[in-house]
PDB file of C-alpha atoms and ligand atoms in Angstrom:
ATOM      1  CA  UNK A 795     -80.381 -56.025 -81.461  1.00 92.00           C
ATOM      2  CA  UNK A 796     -81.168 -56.342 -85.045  1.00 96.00           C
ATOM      3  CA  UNK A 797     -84.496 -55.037 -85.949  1.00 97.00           C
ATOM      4  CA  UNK A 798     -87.134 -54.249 -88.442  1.00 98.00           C
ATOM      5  CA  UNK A 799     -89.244 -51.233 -88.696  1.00 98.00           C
ATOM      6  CA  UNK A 800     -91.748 -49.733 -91.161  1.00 98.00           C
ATOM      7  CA  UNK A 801     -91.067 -46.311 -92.750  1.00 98.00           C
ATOM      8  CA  UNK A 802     -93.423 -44.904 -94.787  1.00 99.00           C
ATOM      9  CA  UNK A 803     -92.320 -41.999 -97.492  1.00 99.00           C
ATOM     10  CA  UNK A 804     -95.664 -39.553 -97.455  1.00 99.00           C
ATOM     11  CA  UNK A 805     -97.308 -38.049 -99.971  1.00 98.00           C
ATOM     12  CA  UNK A 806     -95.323 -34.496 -99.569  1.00 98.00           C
ATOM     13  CA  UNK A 807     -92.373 -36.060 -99.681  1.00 98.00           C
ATOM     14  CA  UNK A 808     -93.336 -38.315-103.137  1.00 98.00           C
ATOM     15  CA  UNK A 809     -94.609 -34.786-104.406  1.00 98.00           C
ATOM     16  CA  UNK A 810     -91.333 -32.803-103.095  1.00 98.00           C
ATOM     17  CA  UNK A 811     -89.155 -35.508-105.479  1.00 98.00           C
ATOM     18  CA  UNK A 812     -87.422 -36.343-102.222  1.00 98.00           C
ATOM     19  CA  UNK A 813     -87.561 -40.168-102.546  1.00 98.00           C
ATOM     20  CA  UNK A 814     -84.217 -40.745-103.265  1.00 98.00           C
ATOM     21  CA  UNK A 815     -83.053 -38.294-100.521  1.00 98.00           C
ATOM     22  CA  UNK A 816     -84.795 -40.024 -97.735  1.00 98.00           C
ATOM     23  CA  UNK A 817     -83.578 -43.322 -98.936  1.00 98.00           C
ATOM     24  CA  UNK A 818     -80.263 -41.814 -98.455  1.00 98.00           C
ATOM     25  CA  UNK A 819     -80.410 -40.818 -94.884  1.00 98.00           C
ATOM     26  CA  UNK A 820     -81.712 -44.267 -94.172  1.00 98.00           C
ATOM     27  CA  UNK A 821     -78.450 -46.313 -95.895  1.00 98.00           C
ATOM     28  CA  UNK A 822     -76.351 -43.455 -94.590  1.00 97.00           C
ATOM     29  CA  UNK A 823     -77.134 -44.464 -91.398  1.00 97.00           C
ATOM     30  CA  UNK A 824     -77.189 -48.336 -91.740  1.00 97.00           C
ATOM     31  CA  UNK A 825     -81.290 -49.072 -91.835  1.00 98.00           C
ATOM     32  CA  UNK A 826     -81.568 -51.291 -94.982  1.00 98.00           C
ATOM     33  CA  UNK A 827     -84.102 -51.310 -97.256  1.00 98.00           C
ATOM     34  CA  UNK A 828     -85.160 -55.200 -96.926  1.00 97.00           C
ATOM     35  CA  UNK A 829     -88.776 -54.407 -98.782  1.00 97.00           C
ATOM     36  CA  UNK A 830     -90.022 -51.427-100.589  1.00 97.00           C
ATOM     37  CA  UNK A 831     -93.206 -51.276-102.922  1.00 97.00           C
ATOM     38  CA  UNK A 832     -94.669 -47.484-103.870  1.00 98.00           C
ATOM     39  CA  UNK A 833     -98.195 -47.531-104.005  1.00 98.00           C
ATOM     40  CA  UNK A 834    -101.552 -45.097-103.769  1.00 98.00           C
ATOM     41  CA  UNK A 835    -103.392 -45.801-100.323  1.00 98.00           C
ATOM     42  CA  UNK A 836    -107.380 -45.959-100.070  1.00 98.00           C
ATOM     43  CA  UNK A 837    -109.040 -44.236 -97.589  1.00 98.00           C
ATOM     44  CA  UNK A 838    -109.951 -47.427 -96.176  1.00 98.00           C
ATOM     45  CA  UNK A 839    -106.318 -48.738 -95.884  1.00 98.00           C
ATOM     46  CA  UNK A 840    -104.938 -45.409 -94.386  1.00 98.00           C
ATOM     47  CA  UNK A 841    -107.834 -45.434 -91.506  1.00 98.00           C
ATOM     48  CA  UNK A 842    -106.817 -49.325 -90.848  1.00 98.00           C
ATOM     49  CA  UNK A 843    -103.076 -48.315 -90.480  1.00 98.00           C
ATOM     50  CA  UNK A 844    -103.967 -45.147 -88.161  1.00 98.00           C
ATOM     51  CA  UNK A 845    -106.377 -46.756 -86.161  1.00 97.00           C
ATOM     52  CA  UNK A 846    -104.988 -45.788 -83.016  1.00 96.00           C
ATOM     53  CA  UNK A 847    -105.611 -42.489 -83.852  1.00 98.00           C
ATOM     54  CA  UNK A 848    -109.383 -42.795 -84.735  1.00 97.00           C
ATOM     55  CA  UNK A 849    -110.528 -40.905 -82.208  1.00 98.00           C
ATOM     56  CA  UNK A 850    -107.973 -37.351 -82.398  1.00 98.00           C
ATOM     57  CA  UNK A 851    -108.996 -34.977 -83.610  1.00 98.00           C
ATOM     58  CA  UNK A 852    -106.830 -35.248 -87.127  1.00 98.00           C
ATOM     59  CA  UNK A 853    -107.929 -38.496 -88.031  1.00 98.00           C
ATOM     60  CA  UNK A 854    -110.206 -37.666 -91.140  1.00 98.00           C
ATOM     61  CA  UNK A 855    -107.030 -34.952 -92.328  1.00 98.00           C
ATOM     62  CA  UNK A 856    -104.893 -37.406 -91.450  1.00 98.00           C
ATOM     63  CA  UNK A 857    -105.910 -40.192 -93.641  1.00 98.00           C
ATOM     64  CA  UNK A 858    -107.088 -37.482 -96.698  1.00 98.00           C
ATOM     65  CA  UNK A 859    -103.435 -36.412 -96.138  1.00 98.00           C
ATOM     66  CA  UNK A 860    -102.043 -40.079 -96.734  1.00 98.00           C
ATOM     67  CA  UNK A 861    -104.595 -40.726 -99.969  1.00 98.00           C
ATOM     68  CA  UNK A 862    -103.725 -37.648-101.629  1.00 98.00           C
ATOM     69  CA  UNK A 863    -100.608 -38.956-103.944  1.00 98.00           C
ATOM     70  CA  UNK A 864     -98.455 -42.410-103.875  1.00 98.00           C
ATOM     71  CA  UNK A 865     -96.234 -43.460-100.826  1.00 99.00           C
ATOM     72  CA  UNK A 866     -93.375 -45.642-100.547  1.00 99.00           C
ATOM     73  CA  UNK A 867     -93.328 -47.884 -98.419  1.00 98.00           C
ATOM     74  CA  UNK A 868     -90.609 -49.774 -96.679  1.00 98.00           C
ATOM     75  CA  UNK A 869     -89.087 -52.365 -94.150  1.00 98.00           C
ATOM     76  CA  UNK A 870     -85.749 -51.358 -92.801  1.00 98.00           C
ATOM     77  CA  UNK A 871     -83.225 -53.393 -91.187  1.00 98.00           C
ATOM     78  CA  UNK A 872     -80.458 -52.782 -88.778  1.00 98.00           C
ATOM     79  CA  UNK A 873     -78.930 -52.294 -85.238  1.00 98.00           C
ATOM     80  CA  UNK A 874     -81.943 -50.863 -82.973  1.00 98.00           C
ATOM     81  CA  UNK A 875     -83.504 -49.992 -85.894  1.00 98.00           C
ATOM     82  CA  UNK A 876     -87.197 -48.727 -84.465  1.00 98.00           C
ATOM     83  CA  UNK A 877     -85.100 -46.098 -82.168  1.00 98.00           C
ATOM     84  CA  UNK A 878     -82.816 -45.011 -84.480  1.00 98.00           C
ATOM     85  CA  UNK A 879     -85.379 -44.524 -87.254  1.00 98.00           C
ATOM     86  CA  UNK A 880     -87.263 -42.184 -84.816  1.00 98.00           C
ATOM     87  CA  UNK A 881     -84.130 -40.443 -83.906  1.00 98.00           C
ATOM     88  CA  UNK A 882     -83.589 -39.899 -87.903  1.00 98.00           C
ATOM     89  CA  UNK A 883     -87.109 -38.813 -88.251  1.00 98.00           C
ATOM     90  CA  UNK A 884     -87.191 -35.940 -86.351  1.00 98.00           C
ATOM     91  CA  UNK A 885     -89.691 -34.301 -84.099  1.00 98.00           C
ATOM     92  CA  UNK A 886     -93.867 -34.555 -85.156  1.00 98.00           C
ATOM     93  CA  UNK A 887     -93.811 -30.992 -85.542  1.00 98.00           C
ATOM     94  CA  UNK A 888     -91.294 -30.448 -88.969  1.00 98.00           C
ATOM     95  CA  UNK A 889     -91.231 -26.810 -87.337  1.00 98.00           C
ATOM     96  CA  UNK A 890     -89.812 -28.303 -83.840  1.00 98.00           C
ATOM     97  CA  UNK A 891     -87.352 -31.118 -85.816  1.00 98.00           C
ATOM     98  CA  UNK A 892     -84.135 -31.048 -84.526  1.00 98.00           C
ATOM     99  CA  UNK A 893     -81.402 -30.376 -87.531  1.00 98.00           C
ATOM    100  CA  UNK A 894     -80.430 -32.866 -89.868  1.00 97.00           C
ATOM    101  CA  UNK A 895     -83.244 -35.582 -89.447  1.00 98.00           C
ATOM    102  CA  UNK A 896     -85.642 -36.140 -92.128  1.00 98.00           C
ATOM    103  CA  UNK A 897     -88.678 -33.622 -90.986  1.00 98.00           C
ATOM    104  CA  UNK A 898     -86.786 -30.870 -90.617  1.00 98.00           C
ATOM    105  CA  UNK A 899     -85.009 -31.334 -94.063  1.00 98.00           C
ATOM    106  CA  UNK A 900     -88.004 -32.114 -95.970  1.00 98.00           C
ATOM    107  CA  UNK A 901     -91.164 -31.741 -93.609  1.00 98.00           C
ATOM    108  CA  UNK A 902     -93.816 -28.991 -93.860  1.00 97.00           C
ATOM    109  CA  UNK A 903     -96.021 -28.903 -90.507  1.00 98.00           C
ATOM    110  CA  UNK A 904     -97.401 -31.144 -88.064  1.00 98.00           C
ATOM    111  CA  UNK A 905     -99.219 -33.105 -90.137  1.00 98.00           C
ATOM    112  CA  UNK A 906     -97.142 -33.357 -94.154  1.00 98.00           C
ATOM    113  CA  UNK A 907     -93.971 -34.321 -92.287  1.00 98.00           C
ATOM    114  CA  UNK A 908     -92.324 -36.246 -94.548  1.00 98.00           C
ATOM    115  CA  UNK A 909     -92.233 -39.719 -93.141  1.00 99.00           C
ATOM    116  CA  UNK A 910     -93.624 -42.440 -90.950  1.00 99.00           C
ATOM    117  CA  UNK A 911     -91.359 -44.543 -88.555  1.00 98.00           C
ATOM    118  CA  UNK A 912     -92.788 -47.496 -85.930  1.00 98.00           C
ATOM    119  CA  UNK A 913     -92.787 -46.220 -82.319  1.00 98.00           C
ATOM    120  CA  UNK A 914     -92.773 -49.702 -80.496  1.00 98.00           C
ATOM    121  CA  UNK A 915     -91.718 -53.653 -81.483  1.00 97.00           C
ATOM    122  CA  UNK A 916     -95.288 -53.759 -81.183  1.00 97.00           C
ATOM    123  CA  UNK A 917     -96.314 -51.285 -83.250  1.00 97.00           C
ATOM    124  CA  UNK A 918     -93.703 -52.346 -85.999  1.00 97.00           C
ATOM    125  CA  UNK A 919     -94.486 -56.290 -85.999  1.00 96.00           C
ATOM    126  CA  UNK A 920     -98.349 -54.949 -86.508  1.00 97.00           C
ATOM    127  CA  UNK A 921     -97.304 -52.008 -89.239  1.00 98.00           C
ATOM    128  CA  UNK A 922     -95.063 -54.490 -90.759  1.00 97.00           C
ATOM    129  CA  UNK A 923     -97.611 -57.483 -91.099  1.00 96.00           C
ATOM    130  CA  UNK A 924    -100.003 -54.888 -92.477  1.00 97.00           C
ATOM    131  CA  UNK A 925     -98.476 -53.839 -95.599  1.00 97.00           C
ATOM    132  CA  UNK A 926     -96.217 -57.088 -96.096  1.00 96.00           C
ATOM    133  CA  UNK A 927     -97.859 -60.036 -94.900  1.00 91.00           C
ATOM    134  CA  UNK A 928     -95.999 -62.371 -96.501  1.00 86.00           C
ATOM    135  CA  UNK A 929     -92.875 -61.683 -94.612  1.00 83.00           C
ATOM    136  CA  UNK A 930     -91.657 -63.667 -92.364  1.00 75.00           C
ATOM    137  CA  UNK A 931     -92.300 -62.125 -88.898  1.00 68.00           C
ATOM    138  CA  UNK A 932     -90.418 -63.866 -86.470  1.00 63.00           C
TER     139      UNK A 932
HETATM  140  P1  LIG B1082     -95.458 -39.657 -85.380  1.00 88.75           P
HETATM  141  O1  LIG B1082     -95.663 -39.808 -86.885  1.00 88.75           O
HETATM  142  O2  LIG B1082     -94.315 -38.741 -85.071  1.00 88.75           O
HETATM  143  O3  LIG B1082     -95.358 -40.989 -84.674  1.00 88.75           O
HETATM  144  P2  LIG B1082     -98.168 -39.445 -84.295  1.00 88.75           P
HETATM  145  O4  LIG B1082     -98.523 -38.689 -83.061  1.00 88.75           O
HETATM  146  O5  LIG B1082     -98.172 -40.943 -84.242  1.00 88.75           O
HETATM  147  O6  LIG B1082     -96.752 -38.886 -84.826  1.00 88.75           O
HETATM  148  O7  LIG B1082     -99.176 -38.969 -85.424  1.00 88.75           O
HETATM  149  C1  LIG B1082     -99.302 -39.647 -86.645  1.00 88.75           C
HETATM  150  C2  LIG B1082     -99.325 -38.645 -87.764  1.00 88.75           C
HETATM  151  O8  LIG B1082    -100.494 -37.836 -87.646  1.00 88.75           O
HETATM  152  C3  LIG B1082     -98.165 -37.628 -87.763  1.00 88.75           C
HETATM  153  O9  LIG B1082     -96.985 -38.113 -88.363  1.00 88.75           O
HETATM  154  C4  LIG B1082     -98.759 -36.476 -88.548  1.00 88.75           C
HETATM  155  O10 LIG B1082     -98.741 -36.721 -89.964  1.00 88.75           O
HETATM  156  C5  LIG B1082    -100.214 -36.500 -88.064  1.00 88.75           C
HETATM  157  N1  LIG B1082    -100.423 -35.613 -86.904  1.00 88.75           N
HETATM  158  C6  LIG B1082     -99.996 -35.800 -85.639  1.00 88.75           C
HETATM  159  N2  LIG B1082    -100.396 -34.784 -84.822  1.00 88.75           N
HETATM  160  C7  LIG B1082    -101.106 -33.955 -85.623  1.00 88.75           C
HETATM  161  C8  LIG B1082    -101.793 -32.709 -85.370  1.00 88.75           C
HETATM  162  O11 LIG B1082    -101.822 -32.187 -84.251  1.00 88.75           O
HETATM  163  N3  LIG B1082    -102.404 -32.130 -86.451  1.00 88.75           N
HETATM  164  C9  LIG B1082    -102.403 -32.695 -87.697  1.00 88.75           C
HETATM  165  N4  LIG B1082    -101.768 -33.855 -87.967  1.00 88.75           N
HETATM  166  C10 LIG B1082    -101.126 -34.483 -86.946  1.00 88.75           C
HETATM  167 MG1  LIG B1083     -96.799 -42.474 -84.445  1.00 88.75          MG
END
């Protein structure tokens, strides 16, 4: 089924000059870049996007991590794109990513890992609507 899904390009990655890499994997693999704006998050957008997460542990690093340099972020298209974006992603952990995805080329640890990726429909129609809401959704 064609899909969207929201990747996000993180702060290490900006840093690491990897941009252009990442993009890379992502066309290499057929997920399109439909949208993409680069930006600097505030605190208070980064705790609205992780809100599901308010209550671990590594919220507050979390969303320090995510305001400490510009993003990119992006809607990509494609064939089952929200599963095969995870798939490229990697593992969480950059330490436990399995060879050739995104985290284990350019990830550090657990938490600067390089990229964001939806998890769910859900979870990408929400991520999605959040930093493009004038796309059309349906
Ligand atoms: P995901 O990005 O692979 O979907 P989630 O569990 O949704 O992983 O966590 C969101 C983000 O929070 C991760 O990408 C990572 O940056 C950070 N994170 C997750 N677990 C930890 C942790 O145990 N310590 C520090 N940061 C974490
Ligand atoms: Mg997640």
């Amino acid at each position: 089924m064609l899909e969207r899904t929201l990747a996000i390009i993180k702060p290490d990655a900006v840093k690491k000059q990897v941009i252009g890499d990442i993009i890379k994997h992502y066309e290499s693999t057929g997920l399109h870049p439909v949208s993409i704006q680069m930006m600097s998050l505030t605190k208070r957008v980064a705790e609205g996007f992780y809100a599901v997460h308010r209550e671990r542990p590594f919220f507050e690093s979390l969303t320090s991590f995510m305001t400490s340099g510009p993003v990119v972020v992006l809607v990509l298209e494609g064939e089952d794109a929200i599963k095969r974006n995870r798939t490229l992603m990697g593992a969480t952990d950059s330490a436990k990513a399995e060879p050739g995805t995104i985290r284990a080329a350019h990830g550090t640890s657990i938490e600067e890992n390089a990229v964001h990726g939806s998890d769910s429909p859900e979870t990408a129609h929400f991520e999605i609507g959040y930093f493009f809401p004038a796309m059309d959704l349906t």
